């Protein structure tokens, strides 16, 4: 969910490595975290679990099932709102995020709510956990679309999950890649190929350094990536825009949401041993 307001940047489409993606996105989220939490914190809820800008919650969608008594890892956990929801529902929720500042917000919310989410700074492509540590791994718009080496990230999820474990994640709906990231009418006209996976890159005008990166996978790519790491895809949830919902979040808006899907939630299970 990108609506960050970076310094003066130019936009390009070009290949970027995992190292470059991470070096850009960590500092970008550090810079943006205060504004992100100030803008979206109330909508997310300090111990709330929202799957995307449409506002659908885990209480409504039941993507994870009953978490009570389970070990649950959130990758790209930000301020840990979703994991705090897991904790209040009896699960042992843990967070991991690349951004130091996002994790400081997580600590702040731990103190304000009294619901603590043990969290660690790290990257999705190198999870600092032993094999078979978790029953569920999930991401709510966390990490996955910011990663170049997506096979490494999904392999890591498969490694830390127990046999039969669940992997659920929301990302920008792949069909949105065709459209300008504009909540208004301009965002309703396809201007680039759905099949062009060349990453979206912002480059800081002053320093010439890559300051933000997003990666695109088609729906078919996701199915193949999951299958290639031993996952069976059980569901692909495409939440509809609620009739009474009128909130703009980056390129997500009511006018676009009523016509095109903005979020895709993949729900997969690791094969039993
Ligand atoms: C859109 S936020 C989502 C956070 C949270 N789920 C929420 O709804 O607010 C994306 C998060 O992914 C994190 N992130 C980006 N790249 C990452 C990576 N390679 N590994 C782990 N986290 C990453 C960012 O720091 C950011 O906190």
PDB file of C-alpha atoms and ligand atoms in Angstrom:
ATOM      1  CA  UNK A   1       0.000   0.000   0.000  1.00  0.00           C
ATOM      2  CA  UNK A   2       2.186   2.773  -1.232  1.00  0.00           C
ATOM      3  CA  UNK A   3       1.138   6.357  -0.823  1.00  0.00           C
ATOM      4  CA  UNK A   4       4.437   7.584   0.531  1.00  0.00           C
ATOM      5  CA  UNK A   5       5.485  11.129  -0.297  1.00  0.00           C
ATOM      6  CA  UNK A   6       9.153  10.825  -1.140  1.00  0.00           C
ATOM      7  CA  UNK A   7      11.621  13.584  -1.723  1.00  0.00           C
ATOM      8  CA  UNK A   8      11.950  14.789  -5.316  1.00  0.00           C
ATOM      9  CA  UNK A   9      12.321  11.624  -7.398  1.00  0.00           C
ATOM     10  CA  UNK A  10      12.240  10.426 -10.973  1.00  0.00           C
ATOM     11  CA  UNK A  11      10.420   7.244 -11.852  1.00  0.00           C
ATOM     12  CA  UNK A  12      11.858   4.484 -14.012  1.00  0.00           C
ATOM     13  CA  UNK A  13      11.102   0.907 -14.953  1.00  0.00           C
ATOM     14  CA  UNK A  14      14.267  -1.150 -14.784  1.00  0.00           C
ATOM     15  CA  UNK A  15      15.664  -4.333 -13.252  1.00  0.00           C
ATOM     16  CA  UNK A  16      16.846  -4.010  -9.633  1.00  0.00           C
ATOM     17  CA  UNK A  17      18.598  -6.595  -7.497  1.00  0.00           C
ATOM     18  CA  UNK A  18      17.438  -7.782  -4.086  1.00  0.00           C
ATOM     19  CA  UNK A  19      20.316  -5.885  -2.471  1.00  0.00           C
ATOM     20  CA  UNK A  20      19.271  -2.656  -4.211  1.00  0.00           C
ATOM     21  CA  UNK A  21      15.585  -3.205  -3.378  1.00  0.00           C
ATOM     22  CA  UNK A  22      16.356  -3.730   0.295  1.00  0.00           C
ATOM     23  CA  UNK A  23      18.824  -0.838   0.500  1.00  0.00           C
ATOM     24  CA  UNK A  24      16.087   1.428  -0.906  1.00  0.00           C
ATOM     25  CA  UNK A  25      13.016   0.153   0.887  1.00  0.00           C
ATOM     26  CA  UNK A  26      14.394  -0.085   4.446  1.00  0.00           C
ATOM     27  CA  UNK A  27      15.339   3.623   4.593  1.00  0.00           C
ATOM     28  CA  UNK A  28      12.197   4.541   2.644  1.00  0.00           C
ATOM     29  CA  UNK A  29       9.986   2.887   5.269  1.00  0.00           C
ATOM     30  CA  UNK A  30      12.079   4.507   8.031  1.00  0.00           C
ATOM     31  CA  UNK A  31      11.413   7.941   6.501  1.00  0.00           C
ATOM     32  CA  UNK A  32       7.763   7.234   5.829  1.00  0.00           C
ATOM     33  CA  UNK A  33       6.785   5.351   9.022  1.00  0.00           C
ATOM     34  CA  UNK A  34       5.676   8.351  11.114  1.00  0.00           C
ATOM     35  CA  UNK A  35       3.409   9.659   8.361  1.00  0.00           C
ATOM     36  CA  UNK A  36       2.114   6.144   7.555  1.00  0.00           C
ATOM     37  CA  UNK A  37       1.101   5.494  11.155  1.00  0.00           C
ATOM     38  CA  UNK A  38      -0.376   9.000  11.590  1.00  0.00           C
ATOM     39  CA  UNK A  39      -2.423   8.636   8.395  1.00  0.00           C
ATOM     40  CA  UNK A  40      -3.525   5.012   8.600  1.00  0.00           C
ATOM     41  CA  UNK A  41      -3.102   4.006  12.265  1.00  0.00           C
ATOM     42  CA  UNK A  42      -6.711   4.678  13.265  1.00  0.00           C
ATOM     43  CA  UNK A  43      -8.035   2.800  10.205  1.00  0.00           C
ATOM     44  CA  UNK A  44      -5.785  -0.194  10.952  1.00  0.00           C
ATOM     45  CA  UNK A  45      -6.587  -0.212  14.685  1.00  0.00           C
ATOM     46  CA  UNK A  46      -3.844  -0.690  17.292  1.00  0.00           C
ATOM     47  CA  UNK A  47      -4.836  -4.320  17.720  1.00  0.00           C
ATOM     48  CA  UNK A  48      -6.842  -4.579  14.504  1.00  0.00           C
ATOM     49  CA  UNK A  49      -6.355  -6.865  11.526  1.00  0.00           C
ATOM     50  CA  UNK A  50      -7.138  -5.219   8.192  1.00  0.00           C
ATOM     51  CA  UNK A  51      -6.237  -7.108   4.992  1.00  0.00           C
ATOM     52  CA  UNK A  52      -6.166  -4.095   2.649  1.00  0.00           C
ATOM     53  CA  UNK A  53      -7.428  -0.617   1.797  1.00  0.00           C
ATOM     54  CA  UNK A  54     -10.952  -2.017   1.211  1.00  0.00           C
ATOM     55  CA  UNK A  55     -11.084  -2.355   5.008  1.00  0.00           C
ATOM     56  CA  UNK A  56     -12.004  -6.049   5.256  1.00  0.00           C
ATOM     57  CA  UNK A  57     -10.878  -7.482   8.579  1.00  0.00           C
ATOM     58  CA  UNK A  58      -9.744 -10.926   9.654  1.00  0.00           C
ATOM     59  CA  UNK A  59     -12.867 -11.089  11.849  1.00  0.00           C
ATOM     60  CA  UNK A  60     -14.938 -10.913   8.634  1.00  0.00           C
ATOM     61  CA  UNK A  61     -12.820 -12.949   6.226  1.00  0.00           C
ATOM     62  CA  UNK A  62     -11.437 -15.662   8.548  1.00  0.00           C
ATOM     63  CA  UNK A  63      -8.432 -16.229   6.297  1.00  0.00           C
ATOM     64  CA  UNK A  64      -6.221 -17.604   9.087  1.00  0.00           C
ATOM     65  CA  UNK A  65      -8.854 -19.708  10.864  1.00  0.00           C
ATOM     66  CA  UNK A  66      -8.679 -20.192  14.628  1.00  0.00           C
ATOM     67  CA  UNK A  67      -5.273 -18.923  15.799  1.00  0.00           C
ATOM     68  CA  UNK A  68      -5.663 -19.870  19.464  1.00  0.00           C
ATOM     69  CA  UNK A  69      -2.649 -21.789  20.720  1.00  0.00           C
ATOM     70  CA  UNK A  70      -0.780 -21.439  17.412  1.00  0.00           C
ATOM     71  CA  UNK A  71       2.633 -19.955  16.585  1.00  0.00           C
ATOM     72  CA  UNK A  72       2.046 -17.205  14.039  1.00  0.00           C
ATOM     73  CA  UNK A  73       4.636 -15.105  12.187  1.00  0.00           C
ATOM     74  CA  UNK A  74       3.799 -11.835  10.441  1.00  0.00           C
ATOM     75  CA  UNK A  75       6.356 -10.884   7.772  1.00  0.00           C
ATOM     76  CA  UNK A  76       6.475  -7.148   7.070  1.00  0.00           C
ATOM     77  CA  UNK A  77       4.658  -6.543  10.337  1.00  0.00           C
ATOM     78  CA  UNK A  78       5.046  -2.748  10.473  1.00  0.00           C
ATOM     79  CA  UNK A  79       3.633  -1.544  13.783  1.00  0.00           C
ATOM     80  CA  UNK A  80       2.363  -5.053  14.533  1.00  0.00           C
ATOM     81  CA  UNK A  81      -1.357  -4.267  14.493  1.00  0.00           C
ATOM     82  CA  UNK A  82      -2.311  -7.619  12.917  1.00  0.00           C
ATOM     83  CA  UNK A  83      -0.049  -9.623  15.227  1.00  0.00           C
ATOM     84  CA  UNK A  84      -1.539  -7.795  18.199  1.00  0.00           C
ATOM     85  CA  UNK A  85      -4.967  -8.997  16.966  1.00  0.00           C
ATOM     86  CA  UNK A  86      -3.524 -12.529  16.830  1.00  0.00           C
ATOM     87  CA  UNK A  87      -2.330 -12.138  20.444  1.00  0.00           C
ATOM     88  CA  UNK A  88      -5.767 -10.961  21.599  1.00  0.00           C
ATOM     89  CA  UNK A  89      -7.244 -14.068  19.960  1.00  0.00           C
ATOM     90  CA  UNK A  90      -5.019 -16.515  21.825  1.00  0.00           C
ATOM     91  CA  UNK A  91      -2.260 -16.978  19.228  1.00  0.00           C
ATOM     92  CA  UNK A  92       1.450 -16.501  19.816  1.00  0.00           C
ATOM     93  CA  UNK A  93       1.983 -13.718  17.265  1.00  0.00           C
ATOM     94  CA  UNK A  94       5.482 -12.579  16.304  1.00  0.00           C
ATOM     95  CA  UNK A  95       6.542  -9.762  13.975  1.00  0.00           C
ATOM     96  CA  UNK A  96       9.412  -9.236  11.538  1.00  0.00           C
ATOM     97  CA  UNK A  97      10.063  -6.061   9.606  1.00  0.00           C
ATOM     98  CA  UNK A  98      12.865  -4.422   7.665  1.00  0.00           C
ATOM     99  CA  UNK A  99      12.225  -0.930   9.033  1.00  0.00           C
ATOM    100  CA  UNK A 100      13.637   0.142  12.384  1.00  0.00           C
ATOM    101  CA  UNK A 101      11.163   3.037  12.601  1.00  0.00           C
ATOM    102  CA  UNK A 102       8.161   0.821  11.905  1.00  0.00           C
ATOM    103  CA  UNK A 103       9.342  -1.437  14.740  1.00  0.00           C
ATOM    104  CA  UNK A 104       9.645   1.564  17.049  1.00  0.00           C
ATOM    105  CA  UNK A 105       5.966   2.240  16.338  1.00  0.00           C
ATOM    106  CA  UNK A 106       5.269  -1.402  17.165  1.00  0.00           C
ATOM    107  CA  UNK A 107       6.954  -0.951  20.556  1.00  0.00           C
ATOM    108  CA  UNK A 108       4.949   2.237  21.141  1.00  0.00           C
ATOM    109  CA  UNK A 109       1.694   0.377  20.470  1.00  0.00           C
ATOM    110  CA  UNK A 110       2.834  -2.517  22.688  1.00  0.00           C
ATOM    111  CA  UNK A 111       3.114  -0.024  25.537  1.00  0.00           C
ATOM    112  CA  UNK A 112      -0.092   1.876  24.737  1.00  0.00           C
ATOM    113  CA  UNK A 113      -2.240  -1.248  24.408  1.00  0.00           C
ATOM    114  CA  UNK A 114      -0.523  -3.535  26.911  1.00  0.00           C
ATOM    115  CA  UNK A 115      -0.500  -6.236  24.205  1.00  0.00           C
ATOM    116  CA  UNK A 116       3.112  -7.028  23.373  1.00  0.00           C
ATOM    117  CA  UNK A 117       4.187  -8.452  20.013  1.00  0.00           C
ATOM    118  CA  UNK A 118       7.764  -9.801  20.171  1.00  0.00           C
ATOM    119  CA  UNK A 119       9.311  -8.497  16.974  1.00  0.00           C
ATOM    120  CA  UNK A 120      12.625  -8.594  15.200  1.00  0.00           C
ATOM    121  CA  UNK A 121      14.294  -6.516  12.527  1.00  0.00           C
ATOM    122  CA  UNK A 122      15.106  -8.612   9.482  1.00  0.00           C
ATOM    123  CA  UNK A 123      14.278  -9.348   5.895  1.00  0.00           C
ATOM    124  CA  UNK A 124      11.757 -11.757   4.434  1.00  0.00           C
ATOM    125  CA  UNK A 125      14.454 -13.424   2.319  1.00  0.00           C
ATOM    126  CA  UNK A 126      16.460 -14.535   5.375  1.00  0.00           C
ATOM    127  CA  UNK A 127      14.147 -15.322   8.285  1.00  0.00           C
ATOM    128  CA  UNK A 128      16.004 -15.618  11.615  1.00  0.00           C
ATOM    129  CA  UNK A 129      14.010 -18.621  12.827  1.00  0.00           C
ATOM    130  CA  UNK A 130      14.614 -22.361  13.102  1.00  0.00           C
ATOM    131  CA  UNK A 131      12.922 -24.737  10.641  1.00  0.00           C
ATOM    132  CA  UNK A 132       9.319 -25.665  11.453  1.00  0.00           C
ATOM    133  CA  UNK A 133       8.834 -22.905  14.054  1.00  0.00           C
ATOM    134  CA  UNK A 134       5.365 -21.695  12.980  1.00  0.00           C
ATOM    135  CA  UNK A 135       1.874 -22.964  12.233  1.00  0.00           C
ATOM    136  CA  UNK A 136       0.937 -19.860  10.229  1.00  0.00           C
ATOM    137  CA  UNK A 137       2.942 -17.243   8.337  1.00  0.00           C
ATOM    138  CA  UNK A 138       1.084 -14.231   6.952  1.00  0.00           C
ATOM    139  CA  UNK A 139       1.672 -10.817   5.371  1.00  0.00           C
ATOM    140  CA  UNK A 140      -0.897  -8.050   5.137  1.00  0.00           C
ATOM    141  CA  UNK A 141       0.663  -6.014   2.323  1.00  0.00           C
ATOM    142  CA  UNK A 142       3.951  -6.699   4.074  1.00  0.00           C
ATOM    143  CA  UNK A 143       7.277  -7.241   2.348  1.00  0.00           C
ATOM    144  CA  UNK A 144       6.395  -9.435  -0.631  1.00  0.00           C
ATOM    145  CA  UNK A 145       5.878  -6.771  -3.299  1.00  0.00           C
ATOM    146  CA  UNK A 146       9.069  -5.025  -2.195  1.00  0.00           C
ATOM    147  CA  UNK A 147      11.260  -8.092  -2.773  1.00  0.00           C
ATOM    148  CA  UNK A 148      13.224  -8.984  -5.874  1.00  0.00           C
ATOM    149  CA  UNK A 149      14.228 -12.525  -4.854  1.00  0.00           C
ATOM    150  CA  UNK A 150      10.701 -13.732  -4.262  1.00  0.00           C
ATOM    151  CA  UNK A 151      11.709 -17.402  -4.567  1.00  0.00           C
ATOM    152  CA  UNK A 152      14.066 -16.937  -1.619  1.00  0.00           C
ATOM    153  CA  UNK A 153      11.289 -15.346   0.456  1.00  0.00           C
ATOM    154  CA  UNK A 154       8.742 -18.102  -0.258  1.00  0.00           C
ATOM    155  CA  UNK A 155      11.399 -20.771   0.331  1.00  0.00           C
ATOM    156  CA  UNK A 156      12.039 -19.179   3.722  1.00  0.00           C
ATOM    157  CA  UNK A 157       8.337 -19.278   4.586  1.00  0.00           C
ATOM    158  CA  UNK A 158       8.239 -22.972   3.615  1.00  0.00           C
ATOM    159  CA  UNK A 159      11.304 -23.641   5.783  1.00  0.00           C
ATOM    160  CA  UNK A 160       9.925 -22.016   8.961  1.00  0.00           C
ATOM    161  CA  UNK A 161       6.406 -23.475   8.596  1.00  0.00           C
ATOM    162  CA  UNK A 162       5.453 -26.828  10.078  1.00  0.00           C
ATOM    163  CA  UNK A 163       4.115 -29.468   7.667  1.00  0.00           C
ATOM    164  CA  UNK A 164       0.568 -28.548   6.671  1.00  0.00           C
ATOM    165  CA  UNK A 165       1.127 -24.956   7.850  1.00  0.00           C
ATOM    166  CA  UNK A 166      -0.753 -22.033   6.364  1.00  0.00           C
ATOM    167  CA  UNK A 167       0.722 -19.176   4.336  1.00  0.00           C
ATOM    168  CA  UNK A 168      -1.655 -16.278   3.654  1.00  0.00           C
ATOM    169  CA  UNK A 169      -0.734 -12.926   2.171  1.00  0.00           C
ATOM    170  CA  UNK A 170      -2.319  -9.859   0.647  1.00  0.00           C
ATOM    171  CA  UNK A 171      -0.686  -7.866  -2.149  1.00  0.00           C
ATOM    172  CA  UNK A 172      -1.813  -5.236  -4.588  1.00  0.00           C
ATOM    173  CA  UNK A 173      -4.036  -7.109  -7.036  1.00  0.00           C
ATOM    174  CA  UNK A 174      -1.756  -7.987  -9.975  1.00  0.00           C
ATOM    175  CA  UNK A 175      -4.198  -6.502 -12.498  1.00  0.00           C
ATOM    176  CA  UNK A 176      -3.607  -3.039 -10.965  1.00  0.00           C
ATOM    177  CA  UNK A 177      -0.104  -3.057 -12.527  1.00  0.00           C
ATOM    178  CA  UNK A 178      -1.662  -2.140 -15.896  1.00  0.00           C
ATOM    179  CA  UNK A 179      -3.058   1.149 -14.560  1.00  0.00           C
ATOM    180  CA  UNK A 180      -1.480   4.401 -13.309  1.00  0.00           C
ATOM    181  CA  UNK A 181      -1.417   4.433  -9.486  1.00  0.00           C
ATOM    182  CA  UNK A 182      -4.025   7.194  -9.422  1.00  0.00           C
ATOM    183  CA  UNK A 183      -7.252   7.084  -7.354  1.00  0.00           C
ATOM    184  CA  UNK A 184      -9.086   9.215  -9.931  1.00  0.00           C
ATOM    185  CA  UNK A 185     -10.256   8.684 -13.509  1.00  0.00           C
ATOM    186  CA  UNK A 186      -6.673   8.449 -14.813  1.00  0.00           C
ATOM    187  CA  UNK A 187      -6.357   5.265 -12.784  1.00  0.00           C
ATOM    188  CA  UNK A 188      -9.046   3.577 -14.876  1.00  0.00           C
ATOM    189  CA  UNK A 189      -7.210   3.488 -18.204  1.00  0.00           C
ATOM    190  CA  UNK A 190      -4.709   0.701 -18.806  1.00  0.00           C
ATOM    191  CA  UNK A 191      -1.405   2.185 -19.907  1.00  0.00           C
ATOM    192  CA  UNK A 192       1.104  -0.637 -19.570  1.00  0.00           C
ATOM    193  CA  UNK A 193       1.344  -4.350 -20.077  1.00  0.00           C
ATOM    194  CA  UNK A 194       0.131  -6.683 -17.337  1.00  0.00           C
ATOM    195  CA  UNK A 195       2.928  -9.060 -18.406  1.00  0.00           C
ATOM    196  CA  UNK A 196       5.756  -6.534 -18.088  1.00  0.00           C
ATOM    197  CA  UNK A 197       7.498  -7.511 -14.820  1.00  0.00           C
ATOM    198  CA  UNK A 198      10.092  -4.723 -15.019  1.00  0.00           C
ATOM    199  CA  UNK A 199      10.114  -3.218 -11.498  1.00  0.00           C
ATOM    200  CA  UNK A 200       8.829   0.257 -10.617  1.00  0.00           C
ATOM    201  CA  UNK A 201      11.808   2.277  -9.362  1.00  0.00           C
ATOM    202  CA  UNK A 202      12.060   5.758  -7.837  1.00  0.00           C
ATOM    203  CA  UNK A 203      15.432   7.491  -7.953  1.00  0.00           C
ATOM    204  CA  UNK A 204      16.299  10.391  -5.680  1.00  0.00           C
ATOM    205  CA  UNK A 205      17.018  13.420  -7.886  1.00  0.00           C
ATOM    206  CA  UNK A 206      19.633  14.865  -5.557  1.00  0.00           C
ATOM    207  CA  UNK A 207      21.721  11.745  -4.907  1.00  0.00           C
ATOM    208  CA  UNK A 208      20.900   9.537  -7.906  1.00  0.00           C
ATOM    209  CA  UNK A 209      20.305   6.685  -5.440  1.00  0.00           C
ATOM    210  CA  UNK A 210      17.390   4.256  -5.792  1.00  0.00           C
ATOM    211  CA  UNK A 211      14.947   5.316  -3.073  1.00  0.00           C
ATOM    212  CA  UNK A 212      11.941   3.020  -3.582  1.00  0.00           C
ATOM    213  CA  UNK A 213      11.191  -0.187  -5.494  1.00  0.00           C
ATOM    214  CA  UNK A 214       8.081  -2.273  -6.167  1.00  0.00           C
ATOM    215  CA  UNK A 215       8.032  -5.633  -7.913  1.00  0.00           C
ATOM    216  CA  UNK A 216       5.196  -7.158  -9.921  1.00  0.00           C
ATOM    217  CA  UNK A 217       4.096 -10.765 -10.294  1.00  0.00           C
ATOM    218  CA  UNK A 218       1.143 -11.887 -12.374  1.00  0.00           C
ATOM    219  CA  UNK A 219      -1.530 -14.172 -10.935  1.00  0.00           C
ATOM    220  CA  UNK A 220       0.072 -17.100 -12.782  1.00  0.00           C
ATOM    221  CA  UNK A 221       3.489 -16.198 -11.385  1.00  0.00           C
ATOM    222  CA  UNK A 222       2.149 -16.442  -7.844  1.00  0.00           C
ATOM    223  CA  UNK A 223       0.557 -19.842  -8.492  1.00  0.00           C
ATOM    224  CA  UNK A 224       3.840 -21.174  -9.922  1.00  0.00           C
ATOM    225  CA  UNK A 225       5.980 -19.664  -7.129  1.00  0.00           C
ATOM    226  CA  UNK A 226       3.774 -21.231  -4.440  1.00  0.00           C
ATOM    227  CA  UNK A 227       3.617 -24.615  -6.161  1.00  0.00           C
ATOM    228  CA  UNK A 228       7.391 -24.557  -6.674  1.00  0.00           C
ATOM    229  CA  UNK A 229       7.917 -24.407  -2.900  1.00  0.00           C
ATOM    230  CA  UNK A 230       5.489 -27.170  -1.928  1.00  0.00           C
ATOM    231  CA  UNK A 231       2.368 -25.056  -1.330  1.00  0.00           C
ATOM    232  CA  UNK A 232      -1.134 -25.937  -2.472  1.00  0.00           C
ATOM    233  CA  UNK A 233      -3.204 -22.842  -3.211  1.00  0.00           C
ATOM    234  CA  UNK A 234      -6.550 -23.196  -1.443  1.00  0.00           C
ATOM    235  CA  UNK A 235      -8.121 -19.824  -2.154  1.00  0.00           C
ATOM    236  CA  UNK A 236      -7.616 -16.508  -3.864  1.00  0.00           C
ATOM    237  CA  UNK A 237      -9.769 -13.891  -2.157  1.00  0.00           C
ATOM    238  CA  UNK A 238     -10.501 -10.694  -4.111  1.00  0.00           C
ATOM    239  CA  UNK A 239     -12.313  -8.477  -1.593  1.00  0.00           C
ATOM    240  CA  UNK A 240     -15.029  -6.306  -3.079  1.00  0.00           C
ATOM    241  CA  UNK A 241     -15.145  -2.605  -2.308  1.00  0.00           C
ATOM    242  CA  UNK A 242     -17.855  -2.078   0.356  1.00  0.00           C
ATOM    243  CA  UNK A 243     -20.711   0.128  -0.866  1.00  0.00           C
ATOM    244  CA  UNK A 244     -20.435   2.473   2.127  1.00  0.00           C
ATOM    245  CA  UNK A 245     -16.614   2.752   2.104  1.00  0.00           C
ATOM    246  CA  UNK A 246     -15.242   6.047   0.833  1.00  0.00           C
ATOM    247  CA  UNK A 247     -11.624   6.183   1.949  1.00  0.00           C
ATOM    248  CA  UNK A 248      -8.737   7.005  -0.411  1.00  0.00           C
ATOM    249  CA  UNK A 249      -5.451   5.183   0.230  1.00  0.00           C
ATOM    250  CA  UNK A 250      -2.811   5.867  -2.401  1.00  0.00           C
ATOM    251  CA  UNK A 251      -4.268   4.573  -5.665  1.00  0.00           C
ATOM    252  CA  UNK A 252      -7.195   2.844  -3.923  1.00  0.00           C
ATOM    253  CA  UNK A 253     -10.506   4.706  -4.021  1.00  0.00           C
ATOM    254  CA  UNK A 254     -14.211   4.038  -4.171  1.00  0.00           C
ATOM    255  CA  UNK A 255     -14.512   4.904  -7.872  1.00  0.00           C
ATOM    256  CA  UNK A 256     -11.756   2.456  -8.852  1.00  0.00           C
ATOM    257  CA  UNK A 257     -12.686  -0.129  -6.226  1.00  0.00           C
ATOM    258  CA  UNK A 258     -16.247  -0.484  -7.495  1.00  0.00           C
ATOM    259  CA  UNK A 259     -14.885  -1.433 -10.960  1.00  0.00           C
ATOM    260  CA  UNK A 260     -11.582  -3.255 -10.484  1.00  0.00           C
ATOM    261  CA  UNK A 261     -10.072  -5.436  -7.741  1.00  0.00           C
ATOM    262  CA  UNK A 262      -7.403  -3.650  -5.678  1.00  0.00           C
ATOM    263  CA  UNK A 263      -6.264  -6.437  -3.360  1.00  0.00           C
ATOM    264  CA  UNK A 264      -5.526 -10.131  -3.816  1.00  0.00           C
ATOM    265  CA  UNK A 265      -5.276 -12.453  -0.796  1.00  0.00           C
ATOM    266  CA  UNK A 266      -3.593 -15.801  -1.471  1.00  0.00           C
ATOM    267  CA  UNK A 267      -4.257 -18.648   0.965  1.00  0.00           C
ATOM    268  CA  UNK A 268      -1.978 -21.679   0.681  1.00  0.00           C
ATOM    269  CA  UNK A 269      -0.959 -24.718   2.705  1.00  0.00           C
ATOM    270  CA  UNK A 270       2.386 -26.443   2.875  1.00  0.00           C
ATOM    271  CA  UNK A 271       2.263 -30.110   2.001  1.00  0.00           C
ATOM    272  CA  UNK A 272       2.061 -32.520   4.944  1.00  0.00           C
ATOM    273  CA  UNK A 273       5.365 -34.326   5.601  1.00  0.00           C
TER     274      UNK A 273
HETATM  275  C1  LIG B   1       2.497  -1.552   3.627  1.00  0.00           C
HETATM  276  S1  LIG B   1       3.458  -1.917   5.062  1.00  0.00           S
HETATM  277  C2  LIG B   1       2.434  -3.118   5.788  1.00  0.00           C
HETATM  278  C3  LIG B   1       2.666  -3.228   7.263  1.00  0.00           C
HETATM  279  C4  LIG B   1       1.473  -3.722   8.040  1.00  0.00           C
HETATM  280  N1  LIG B   1       1.088  -5.046   7.643  1.00  0.00           N
HETATM  281  C5  LIG B   1       0.343  -2.729   7.866  1.00  0.00           C
HETATM  282  O1  LIG B   1      -0.716  -3.124   7.344  1.00  0.00           O
HETATM  283  O2  LIG B   1       0.514  -1.585   8.228  1.00  0.00           O
HETATM  284  C6  LIG B   1       4.809  -2.871   4.389  1.00  0.00           C
HETATM  285  C7  LIG B   1       5.851  -3.263   5.413  1.00  0.00           C
HETATM  286  O3  LIG B   1       6.756  -4.176   4.784  1.00  0.00           O
HETATM  287  C8  LIG B   1       8.054  -3.900   5.298  1.00  0.00           C
HETATM  288  N2  LIG B   1       9.072  -4.456   4.383  1.00  0.00           N
HETATM  289  C9  LIG B   1       9.465  -3.999   3.171  1.00  0.00           C
HETATM  290  N3  LIG B   1      10.415  -4.789   2.648  1.00  0.00           N
HETATM  291  C10 LIG B   1      10.634  -5.788   3.553  1.00  0.00           C
HETATM  292  C11 LIG B   1      11.498  -6.921   3.598  1.00  0.00           C
HETATM  293  N4  LIG B   1      12.349  -7.177   2.594  1.00  0.00           N
HETATM  294  N5  LIG B   1      11.456  -7.733   4.672  1.00  0.00           N
HETATM  295  C12 LIG B   1      10.600  -7.466   5.716  1.00  0.00           C
HETATM  296  N6  LIG B   1       9.767  -6.405   5.732  1.00  0.00           N
HETATM  297  C13 LIG B   1       9.774  -5.568   4.671  1.00  0.00           C
HETATM  298  C14 LIG B   1       8.090  -2.386   5.412  1.00  0.00           C
HETATM  299  O4  LIG B   1       9.111  -1.936   6.280  1.00  0.00           O
HETATM  300  C15 LIG B   1       6.682  -2.083   5.914  1.00  0.00           C
HETATM  301  O5  LIG B   1       6.632  -2.010   7.321  1.00  0.00           O
END
